[in-house]
Amino acid sequence: MKVEDIKKIAVMGAGDMGHGIAEVALLAGYKVTMRDIEQRFVDRGLSRIKESLEKLLEKQKITEDNKKAMLANIETFVDIAESVTDADFVIEAVPEVMDLKKQVFQAIDAAAPRHAILASNTSNMSVTEIASATKRPEQVVGMHFFNPAVLMKLVEVIKGEKTSEATMQVTYDLALKMNKVPVRVEKDSIGFVYNRINAPTAILLRHIVEKGIAAPEEIDAKMKKVGMPMGPYELMDYVGLDVAYHSACYFADKLSRDYEPANWLKAKIDAGELGKKTGKGIYDWSKGRPEIDLSRAKEDFDPTVLIAIQVNEATKLLEGGVVESADEIDKAMINGGGAGFGPFQLAKGIGYDKLAKICDELAQKFSVKVFEPTETLKKGNI
Ligand SMILES: NC(=O)c1ccc[n+]([C@@H]2O[C@H](COP(=O)([O-])OP(=O)(O)OC[C@H]3O[C@@H](n4cnc5c(N)ncnc54)[C@H](O)[C@@H]3O)[C@@H](O)[C@H]2O)c1
C-alpha cells in the first residue's frame, strides 16, 4: 500500500487524543470514522471537533465550506467492527493500559481489511507487544501524536520488532500529509524519544522536594525568571499528576527503579488531587492558573542541570540506535513541545564536558544511576 491509497482513517477512542487525531485526519482531507465504547463518549468527541473547527473558522484558517465538508466526512460508531470495516488505516487512542490495547488490536485485526495498517498512539508502551495481539504484526506501527494533536507538530513513527519498512514509510508519509513533522524511531524502546528524554527530569523534581532542597514554587519561579513559559512542577499539574504517576510506575517497572514515584506524589493521587483537572494538585487551580511568586525564586538552582540530564538521556538513544542522529532528536524535542532549541543544540553552547560533570555530581548526590553520564556524553563526539 502507498500513502495515496489511504482514503479512510478509523480512530479508536474519542477522548483527548482520539478526537484530536480524528480532526487532524479530517483537516488533511480524509474520510474518518471515530469509535468509542459508549454513545455519549463519541458524541462528546464529535462536539469537541465541532468546537475546534469553529475556532479555526473564526481565525480564518478554514472556510465554512471546508467545515461542512469535514463534518460530512466523519462517521461515529460504538460498534468496533463496523467502524473499521472499510478503513485503510486505523489509529488507536484508547487508555494507556496494555491489556485494553491488545483487546482492541485483536478486534480491529479481525474486522479491518487485510491491507489496512494498524497504528497505536501509545505514549510509552511496546509496539511489539501490542502487535502480538494481531495476525499482521508487520502492518502494526506506533504513530505517536502530541497533545493537543491539532497544534503539536511532532509525530513519532515507531518500528516494532516485526514492523515492515513499507509500513514505516506509509505511516511517515501519512504524517507528512497531515502537515506534521514525523521522526522515525528505529527501535521500540520505552518512552520512545520525547517522553524518554523528559523522563529523568521527574526523578530530579522528586528528589528536590523529598530532600527539602526547594519547594516547587521556588524552582518554578526560577525557571520562569530564566524564560520558561511554565515551571516544571506547574507543568506536572497541567498535564495531570495521575499521568506523571502512571508514567513513573511504568518507567520504574521497565527501565530502572530510579523512576519509582515519590511518596508525596502518591499521596496526591490518593487524595484525588490530580492538578488542573481536579482544581488542586501541587498548586491550587480552583481560580485558574496559579500565580507563581517570582520573588521566591531559588537563585542558586542552576537550570543547566535540567539540560544536562536531558542531553545525557538523549545520548542513550543514540547509543542504542533508537534514533539515527542527534539532529533527529533535536527535531523531535523542538516539535513535541514549546522548546526553541533541541538538547544537542543547547549542549554545543554549554560544552559536553561541563554537562558530563553535572550529571556525575547529580548521580552521586542523589544515588541515581539514570543520571550517570554516558560514554558518549563524556567523550562529547556527537
Ligand atoms: N493525553 C495526552 O497528553 C497524550 C499524548 C500522547 C499520547 N497519549 C496516549 O493516547 C492514548 C489515549 O489517551 P487520551 O489522553 O486520549 O485518553 P482519554 O482518557 O482522554 O481517552 C480515551 C478514550 O478511549 C475510550 N475507550 C476506552 N476503551 C475503548 C475501546 N475499547 N475502544 C474505543 N475507545 C475506548 C474512552 O472511553 C475514552 O473516551 C493513550 O495511550 C495515551 O497514553 C496521550
XYZ file of N, CA, C and O in Angstrom, residues 225-361:
548
model
N 11.736 32.849 35.663
C 12.617 34.024 35.553
C 13.641 33.868 34.421
O 14.033 34.836 33.809
N 14.047 32.607 34.157
C 15.012 32.431 33.063
C 14.314 32.214 31.712
O 14.950 31.879 30.722
N 13.003 32.373 31.697
C 12.310 32.405 30.402
C 11.421 31.227 30.063
O 10.843 31.179 28.982
N 11.311 30.234 30.975
C 10.404 29.123 30.654
C 8.963 29.603 30.806
O 8.643 30.264 31.793
N 8.080 29.281 29.851
C 6.700 29.762 29.965
C 5.963 29.158 31.162
O 5.057 29.770 31.713
N 6.386 27.964 31.566
C 5.729 27.296 32.684
C 6.795 26.535 33.474
O 7.669 25.893 32.869
N 6.746 26.619 34.803
C 7.722 25.891 35.609
C 7.466 24.392 35.530
O 6.358 23.968 35.190
N 8.478 23.564 35.851
C 8.309 22.107 35.690
C 7.241 21.486 36.599
O 6.584 20.535 36.196
N 7.066 22.019 37.811
C 6.033 21.455 38.696
C 4.642 21.890 38.228
O 3.687 21.113 38.273
N 4.559 23.139 37.783
C 3.273 23.611 37.263
C 2.875 22.775 36.036
O 1.711 22.421 35.851
N 3.882 22.428 35.238
C 3.624 21.601 34.054
C 3.093 20.219 34.455
O 2.166 19.687 33.817
N 3.650 19.664 35.534
C 3.147 18.357 36.012
C 1.661 18.463 36.374
O 0.855 17.602 36.029
N 1.316 19.529 37.066
C -0.082 19.769 37.431
C -0.956 19.936 36.193
O -2.083 19.463 36.127
N -0.401 20.643 35.216
C -1.153 20.955 33.997
C -1.462 19.675 33.218
O -2.588 19.441 32.785
N -0.455 18.818 33.093
C -0.641 17.560 32.345
C -1.492 16.581 33.163
O -2.281 15.809 32.622
N -1.340 16.626 34.467
C -2.091 15.702 35.334
C -1.117 14.882 36.174
O -0.245 14.211 35.613
N -1.263 14.941 37.510
C -0.339 14.187 38.367
C -0.551 12.685 38.201
O 0.365 11.900 38.401
N -1.761 12.289 37.795
C -2.013 10.864 37.543
C -1.173 10.378 36.363
O -0.610 9.279 36.391
N -1.051 11.237 35.346
C -0.243 10.869 34.172
C 1.215 10.709 34.608
O 1.884 9.723 34.271
N 1.696 11.680 35.418
C 3.086 11.626 35.904
C 3.295 10.357 36.740
O 4.306 9.656 36.591
N 2.315 10.047 37.567
C 2.426 8.887 38.460
C 2.472 7.573 37.654
O 3.342 6.728 37.866
N 1.531 7.439 36.712
C 1.490 6.192 35.933
C 2.730 6.025 35.053
O 3.248 4.926 34.896
N 3.213 7.134 34.504
C 4.436 7.039 33.691
C 5.597 6.607 34.579
O 6.408 5.764 34.186
N 5.673 7.203 35.792
C 6.769 6.861 36.705
C 6.740 5.364 37.032
O 7.774 4.693 37.015
N 5.545 4.844 37.295
C 5.427 3.410 37.616
C 5.884 2.561 36.432
O 6.607 1.577 36.596
N 5.458 2.965 35.222
C 5.799 2.188 34.028
C 7.320 2.204 33.785
O 7.942 1.169 33.541
N 7.914 3.389 33.880
C 9.364 3.507 33.683
C 10.117 2.732 34.772
O 11.149 2.116 34.504
N 9.597 2.787 36.011
C 10.257 2.083 37.116
C 10.242 0.582 36.853
O 11.218 -0.131 37.077
N 9.122 0.120 36.334
C 8.949 -1.293 36.065
C 9.833 -1.759 34.901
O 10.430 -2.830 34.942
N 9.902 -0.923 33.856
C 10.551 -1.364 32.617
C 12.007 -0.924 32.471
O 12.771 -1.549 31.748
N 12.372 0.223 33.086
C 13.710 0.752 32.823
C 14.625 0.747 34.033
O 15.733 0.239 33.977
N 14.175 1.375 35.118
C 15.043 1.475 36.303
C 14.193 1.856 37.514
O 13.287 2.680 37.408
N 14.553 1.262 38.673
C 13.826 1.600 39.913
C 14.015 3.072 40.273
O 13.272 3.613 41.081
N 15.010 3.731 39.678
C 15.211 5.173 39.944
C 13.945 5.985 39.631
O 13.777 7.083 40.130
N 13.096 5.435 38.752
C 11.895 6.180 38.324
C 10.722 6.048 39.300
O 9.694 6.695 39.117
N 10.884 5.199 40.308
C 9.819 4.972 41.296
C 9.179 6.302 41.719
O 9.899 7.230 42.081
N 7.843 6.409 41.686
C 7.243 7.707 42.023
C 7.429 8.077 43.495
O 7.515 7.197 44.353
N 7.471 9.374 43.752
C 7.677 9.869 45.118
C 6.463 9.570 45.982
O 5.330 9.513 45.470
N 6.706 9.440 47.285
C 5.583 9.249 48.212
C 4.633 10.444 48.183
O 3.424 10.290 48.271
N 5.207 11.646 48.059
C 4.345 12.834 48.041
C 3.433 12.842 46.809
O 2.302 13.298 46.861
N 3.951 12.262 45.728
C 3.126 12.211 44.513
C 1.997 11.192 44.704
O 0.836 11.454 44.380
N 2.348 10.052 45.288
C 1.346 9.010 45.538
C 0.254 9.548 46.475
O -0.945 9.298 46.264
N 0.670 10.330 47.482
C -0.307 10.889 48.429
C -1.294 11.817 47.712
O -2.495 11.810 47.997
N -0.778 12.574 46.757
C -1.652 13.477 45.977
C -2.671 12.658 45.164
O -3.835 13.011 45.073
N -2.208 11.572 44.579
C -3.094 10.722 43.763
C -4.189 10.140 44.667
O -5.378 10.181 44.336
N -3.751 9.614 45.831
C -4.714 9.007 46.760
C -5.746 10.024 47.238
O -6.902 9.686 47.482
N -5.327 11.291 47.339
C -6.254 12.338 47.814
C -7.110 12.889 46.669
O -7.924 13.795 46.868
N -6.903 12.362 45.468
C -7.679 12.839 44.308
C -7.254 14.230 43.851
O -7.978 14.915 43.128
N -6.043 14.628 44.262
C -5.538 15.950 43.840
C -4.641 15.744 42.626
O -3.442 15.481 42.758
N -5.253 15.841 41.442
C -4.541 15.447 40.221
C -4.026 16.642 39.424
O -3.541 16.489 38.317
N -4.168 17.845 39.982
C -3.688 19.018 39.251
C -4.834 19.811 38.663
O -5.941 19.828 39.207
N -4.558 20.424 37.512
C -5.537 21.330 36.880
C -6.922 20.689 36.760
O -7.946 21.304 37.053
N -6.946 19.404 36.331
C -8.237 18.764 36.028
C -9.139 18.610 37.250
O -10.354 18.533 37.109
N -8.555 18.582 38.470
C -9.405 18.452 39.666
C -9.423 19.761 40.474
O -10.016 19.821 41.546
N -8.735 20.781 39.982
C -8.737 22.077 40.681
C -7.661 22.178 41.751
O -7.398 23.260 42.277
N -7.013 21.046 42.072
C -5.944 21.100 43.063
C -4.916 20.010 42.770
O -5.295 18.898 42.387
N -3.664 20.360 42.926
C -2.591 19.383 42.759
C -1.438 19.881 43.610
O -1.605 20.116 44.799
N -0.296 20.121 42.961
C 0.803 20.767 43.682
C 0.363 22.203 43.997
O 0.641 22.747 45.050
N -0.370 22.782 43.055
C -0.918 24.140 43.221
C -2.436 24.089 43.312
O -3.060 23.088 42.956
N -3.015 25.236 43.710
C -4.461 25.398 43.698
C -4.860 25.993 42.337
O -4.366 27.055 41.953
N -5.691 25.268 41.593
C -6.116 25.716 40.259
C -7.576 26.169 40.271
O -8.168 26.394 39.212
N -8.165 26.248 41.473
C -9.609 26.497 41.523
C -9.971 27.859 40.931
O -11.077 28.049 40.431
N -9.014 28.806 40.964
C -9.315 30.127 40.372
C -8.528 30.322 39.067
O -8.238 31.453 38.682
N -8.162 29.219 38.426
C -7.407 29.322 37.173
C -5.932 29.044 37.420
O -5.557 28.503 38.466
N -5.113 29.454 36.453
C -3.685 29.154 36.519
C -3.051 29.770 37.774
O -3.322 30.947 38.078
N -2.252 29.003 38.517
C -1.683 29.560 39.749
C -0.717 30.709 39.471
O -0.035 30.719 38.444
N -0.694 31.657 40.411
C 0.263 32.760 40.250
C 1.535 32.398 40.977
O 1.527 32.197 42.181
N 2.607 32.300 40.224
C 3.885 31.930 40.842
C 4.567 33.222 41.313
O 4.717 34.166 40.531
N 4.973 33.233 42.575
C 5.618 34.414 43.155
C 7.106 34.406 42.759
O 7.909 33.645 43.318
N 7.449 35.250 41.802
C 8.819 35.231 41.268
C 9.864 35.626 42.321
O 11.033 35.256 42.216
N 9.411 36.343 43.353
C 10.373 36.763 44.389
C 10.852 35.555 45.212
O 11.829 35.638 45.945
N 10.150 34.409 45.069
C 10.556 33.213 45.829
C 11.587 32.354 45.080
O 11.978 31.292 45.545
N 12.006 32.832 43.900
C 12.915 32.022 43.072
C 14.144 31.543 43.848
O 14.765 32.324 44.564
N 14.461 30.276 43.680
C 15.675 29.750 44.317
C 16.848 30.097 43.406
O 17.114 29.421 42.415
N 17.522 31.167 43.771
C 18.514 31.728 42.849
C 19.706 30.808 42.627
O 20.325 30.849 41.585
N 20.026 29.951 43.625
C 21.202 29.097 43.420
C 20.853 27.784 42.694
O 21.693 26.906 42.567
N 19.616 27.675 42.193
C 19.283 26.492 41.380
C 19.746 26.772 39.952
O 19.313 27.749 39.327
N 20.619 25.903 39.453
C 21.179 26.125 38.114
C 20.358 25.362 37.071
O 20.370 24.131 37.056
N 19.643 26.097 36.188
C 18.798 25.421 35.180
C 19.576 24.480 34.262
O 18.981 23.608 33.630
N 20.901 24.640 34.225
C 21.711 23.768 33.350
C 21.560 22.296 33.751
O 21.730 21.410 32.917
N 21.222 22.036 35.021
C 21.088 20.626 35.431
C 19.970 19.943 34.632
O 20.062 18.763 34.298
N 18.920 20.705 34.308
C 17.805 20.112 33.549
C 18.253 19.768 32.129
O 17.878 18.733 31.572
N 19.077 20.640 31.566
C 19.597 20.371 30.210
C 20.538 19.163 30.264
O 20.486 18.272 29.413
N 21.371 19.125 31.301
C 22.371 18.045 31.401
C 21.705 16.669 31.415
O 22.105 15.773 30.657
N 20.661 16.511 32.229
C 20.068 15.168 32.312
C 19.285 14.824 31.037
O 19.193 13.671 30.663
N 18.776 15.851 30.366
C 18.098 15.604 29.077
C 19.094 15.140 28.019
O 18.860 14.165 27.313
N 20.189 15.872 27.922
C 21.189 15.532 26.892
C 21.746 14.135 27.166
O 21.909 13.325 26.257
N 22.002 13.856 28.436
C 22.547 12.547 28.800
C 21.588 11.431 28.364
O 22.003 10.430 27.765
N 20.300 11.625 28.646
C 19.317 10.597 28.275
C 19.253 10.466 26.749
O 19.113 9.365 26.211
N 19.355 11.610 26.077
C 19.312 11.596 24.603
C 20.482 10.800 24.030
O 20.331 10.095 23.026
N 21.653 10.876 24.689
C 22.808 10.116 24.172
C 22.567 8.604 24.296
O 23.080 7.822 23.507
N 21.733 8.217 25.285
C 21.429 6.775 25.418
C 20.653 6.294 24.188
O 20.815 5.169 23.738
N 19.784 7.166 23.656
C 19.025 6.779 22.457
C 19.941 6.648 21.244
O 19.741 5.779 20.398
N 20.959 7.508 21.181
C 21.923 7.392 20.074
C 22.741 6.111 20.228
O 22.925 5.365 19.269
N 23.183 5.858 21.460
C 23.993 4.648 21.708
C 23.207 3.379 21.382
O 23.748 2.410 20.880
N 21.900 3.414 21.678
C 21.071 2.222 21.457
C 20.506 2.129 20.045
O 19.755 1.206 19.737
N 20.830 3.103 19.192
C 20.325 3.083 17.808
C 18.817 3.286 17.718
O 18.167 2.856 16.768
N 18.239 3.961 18.714
C 16.784 4.188 18.712
C 16.426 5.259 17.680
O 15.398 5.183 17.002
N 17.291 6.260 17.599
C 17.116 7.318 16.597
C 18.440 7.455 15.864
O 19.507 7.241 16.447
N 18.363 7.816 14.570
C 19.573 7.782 13.762
C 20.581 8.872 14.092
O 21.777 8.653 14.052
N 20.103 10.075 14.419
C 21.077 11.156 14.601
C 20.639 12.156 15.655
O 19.458 12.233 16.013
N 21.614 12.928 16.117
C 21.343 13.991 17.101
C 20.379 15.019 16.499
O 19.520 15.561 17.192
N 20.510 15.273 15.200
C 19.616 16.254 14.551
C 18.159 15.799 14.621
O 17.250 16.604 14.827
N 17.942 14.482 14.431
C 16.568 13.954 14.503
C 16.005 14.136 15.914
O 14.836 14.443 16.106
N 16.863 13.930 16.916
C 16.422 14.094 18.307
C 16.072 15.563 18.561
O 15.031 15.866 19.152
N 16.917 16.462 18.096
C 16.607 17.894 18.274
C 15.273 18.234 17.596
O 14.448 18.961 18.154
N 15.080 17.669 16.399
C 13.823 17.929 15.660
C 12.629 17.456 16.493
O 11.627 18.158 16.620
N 12.757 16.274 17.092
C 11.653 15.738 17.905
C 11.386 16.641 19.111
O 10.237 16.982 19.410
N 12.435 17.050 19.792
C 12.248 17.805 21.039
C 11.699 19.207 20.762
O 10.927 19.744 21.556
N 12.073 19.782 19.636
C 11.552 21.121 19.298
C 10.081 21.030 18.911
O 9.263 21.848 19.332
N 9.722 19.997 18.155
C 8.349 19.918 17.640
C 7.357 19.224 18.571
O 6.153 19.304 18.363
N 7.864 18.549 19.601
C 6.963 17.882 20.552
C 6.522 18.794 21.678
O 5.518 18.551 22.332
N 7.272 19.859 21.917
C 6.925 20.796 22.988
C 7.153 22.205 22.500
O 7.245 22.444 21.303
N 7.276 23.121 23.433
C 7.420 24.516 23.002
C 8.865 24.986 22.939
O 9.120 26.178 22.800
N 9.825 24.052 23.038
C 11.231 24.480 23.114
C 11.707 25.089 21.797
O 11.353 24.626 20.719
N 12.522 26.107 21.932
C 13.069 26.757 20.739
C 14.289 26.016 20.216
O 14.636 26.133 19.044
N 14.962 25.277 21.105
C 16.189 24.564 20.722
C 16.133 23.125 21.193
O 15.517 22.831 22.219
N 16.792 22.258 20.472
C 16.890 20.864 20.892
C 18.017 20.691 21.899
O 18.885 21.575 22.016
N 18.061 19.566 22.614
C 19.088 19.363 23.636
C 20.513 19.412 23.091
O 21.408 19.964 23.738
N 20.733 18.856 21.888
C 22.107 18.851 21.374
C 22.527 20.247 20.906
O 23.700 20.612 21.011
N 21.562 21.010 20.417
C 21.890 22.395 20.044
C 22.322 23.169 21.293
O 23.295 23.912 21.273
N 21.597 22.955 22.397
C 21.947 23.633 23.653
C 23.290 23.135 24.179
O 24.117 23.914 24.658
N 23.490 21.815 24.049
C 24.718 21.218 24.589
C 25.957 21.809 23.928
O 26.974 22.039 24.588
N 25.870 22.067 22.637
C 27.042 22.601 21.924
C 27.462 23.941 22.520
O 28.646 24.237 22.624
N 26.456 24.739 22.924
C 26.775 26.045 23.516
C 27.370 25.917 24.911
O 28.189 26.742 25.314
N 26.977 24.890 25.638
C 27.405 24.761 27.046
C 28.721 23.985 27.157
O 29.577 24.315 27.970
N 28.840 22.960 26.324
C 30.037 22.105 26.379
C 29.692 20.757 26.994
O 29.142 20.708 28.092
N 30.022 19.685 26.271
C 29.683 18.337 26.742
C 30.411 17.988 28.044
O 29.871 17.301 28.901
N 31.651 18.477 28.185
C 32.405 18.140 29.402
C 31.723 18.710 30.646
O 31.615 18.055 31.682
N 31.214 19.922 30.505
C 30.529 20.540 31.648
C 29.253 19.749 31.997
O 28.956 19.482 33.169
N 28.520 19.334 30.957
C 27.273 18.590 31.190
C 27.564 17.226 31.831
O 26.841 16.780 32.722
N 28.634 16.584 31.367
C 29.006 15.275 31.934
C 29.359 15.427 33.412
O 28.985 14.594 34.245
N 30.045 16.519 33.732
C 30.453 16.755 35.138
C 29.192 16.961 36.004
O 29.082 16.399 37.099
N 28.230 17.717 35.475
C 26.982 17.960 36.235
C 26.265 16.632 36.479
O 25.801 16.348 37.588
N 26.195 15.799 35.432
C 25.489 14.506 35.571
C 26.178 13.630 36.606
O 25.520 12.965 37.412
N 27.493 13.640 36.568
C 28.260 12.846 37.531
C 27.948 13.292 38.963
O 27.683 12.478 39.850
N 27.944 14.600 39.175
C 27.656 15.138 40.522
C 26.239 14.786 40.973
O 26.005 14.397 42.109
